[in-house]
Amino acid sequence: MKWPALYRMRSILAKWRWDAILRGQGVGRLLVAACAKIAREMGHDRLELQVRIELVENQRAFAKMGFVKVSENCHPGYGCGTEITMQKILSAVKPSKL
């Protein structure tokens, strides 16, 4: 599958969830670091994820890991924002070997 240019330089993180007992122990930070390493090796310049708008604690956690809000989105059938898109810009991107 050939992706549009907009999607070629970013890695999308999706469907994250971990039990409350694991929160605050650095599990998320380790996962983001591992994903960032893989994304850089693929030549991507950013990580991207979506967070439901009501999950403010999750938004704060991702912000602490370097993600910033880039847009607010609305699921079909809803009149207001239901999620936000956050991105983390990666430094020292290596050229893709693909």
Coordinates of C-alpha atoms in Angstrom, one line a residue:
M1 CA 0.0 0.0 0.0
K2 CA 1.3 3.4 -0.9
W3 CA 0.6 6.1 1.8
P4 CA 0.0 9.8 1.0
A5 CA 3.1 12.0 1.8
L6 CA 1.3 13.3 4.9
Y7 CA 1.5 9.8 6.5
R8 CA 4.9 8.7 5.4
M9 CA 6.9 10.6 8.0
R10 CA 5.0 9.7 11.2
S11 CA 4.4 6.7 13.3
I12 CA 0.9 6.4 14.8
L13 CA 0.4 4.9 18.3
A14 CA -3.0 3.5 18.8
K15 CA -5.2 1.8 21.4
W16 CA -3.0 2.2 24.5
R17 CA -4.3 1.0 27.8
W18 CA -2.7 -0.3 30.9
D19 CA -4.0 -1.2 34.4
A20 CA -4.0 1.4 37.1
I21 CA -1.4 -0.7 39.1
L22 CA 1.2 0.1 36.3
R23 CA 0.6 3.8 36.2
G24 CA 3.3 6.0 37.5
Q25 CA 6.0 3.3 37.1
G26 CA 7.4 4.5 33.8
V27 CA 5.8 1.9 31.6
G28 CA 4.3 4.4 29.2
R29 CA 7.6 6.3 29.0
L30 CA 9.5 3.1 28.1
L31 CA 6.9 2.3 25.4
V32 CA 7.1 5.8 23.9
A33 CA 10.9 5.6 23.9
A34 CA 10.9 2.2 22.2
C35 CA 8.4 3.4 19.6
A36 CA 10.4 6.6 19.0
K37 CA 13.5 4.5 18.4
I38 CA 11.7 2.3 15.9
A39 CA 10.1 5.4 14.2
R40 CA 13.5 7.1 13.8
E41 CA 15.0 3.9 12.3
M42 CA 12.1 4.0 9.8
G43 CA 12.9 7.6 8.9
H44 CA 9.8 9.0 10.6
D45 CA 10.1 12.5 12.2
R46 CA 7.2 12.3 14.7
L47 CA 4.9 10.0 16.8
E48 CA 1.2 10.7 16.8
L49 CA -1.7 9.5 18.9
Q50 CA -5.3 10.4 19.7
V51 CA -6.7 10.8 23.2
R52 CA -10.4 11.1 24.1
I53 CA -11.1 14.7 25.1
E54 CA -12.5 13.7 28.5
L55 CA -9.3 11.8 29.5
V56 CA -7.4 14.8 30.7
E57 CA -5.1 12.8 32.9
N58 CA -3.9 10.8 29.9
Q59 CA -3.4 14.1 27.9
R60 CA -1.2 15.4 30.8
A61 CA 0.8 12.1 30.9
F62 CA 1.5 12.3 27.2
A63 CA 2.4 16.0 27.4
K64 CA 5.0 15.1 30.1
M65 CA 6.5 12.7 27.5
G66 CA 6.8 15.5 25.0
F67 CA 3.5 15.2 23.0
V68 CA 1.7 18.4 22.1
K69 CA -1.9 18.9 21.0
V70 CA -2.1 19.5 17.2
S71 CA -5.8 19.2 16.6
E72 CA -9.2 18.5 18.0
N73 CA -11.4 16.1 16.2
C74 CA -15.1 15.1 16.2
H75 CA -16.4 11.6 15.6
P76 CA -19.3 11.4 13.1
G77 CA -22.6 12.1 14.7
Y78 CA -21.2 14.3 17.5
G79 CA -21.6 18.1 17.5
C80 CA -18.4 18.8 19.5
G81 CA -14.8 17.6 19.9
T82 CA -14.5 14.0 21.1
E83 CA -10.7 13.5 20.8
I84 CA -7.5 15.4 20.4
T85 CA -4.5 14.5 18.2
M86 CA -1.1 14.8 19.9
Q87 CA 2.3 14.6 18.3
K88 CA 5.9 14.2 19.6
I89 CA 8.6 15.6 17.2
L90 CA 11.6 13.3 17.0
S91 CA 15.1 14.5 16.7
A92 CA 18.0 13.0 14.7
V93 CA 15.9 11.2 12.2
K94 CA 17.9 8.5 10.4
P95 CA 17.2 8.0 6.6
S96 CA 14.9 5.1 5.9
K97 CA 16.4 1.9 4.7
L98 CA 13.1 0.8 3.0

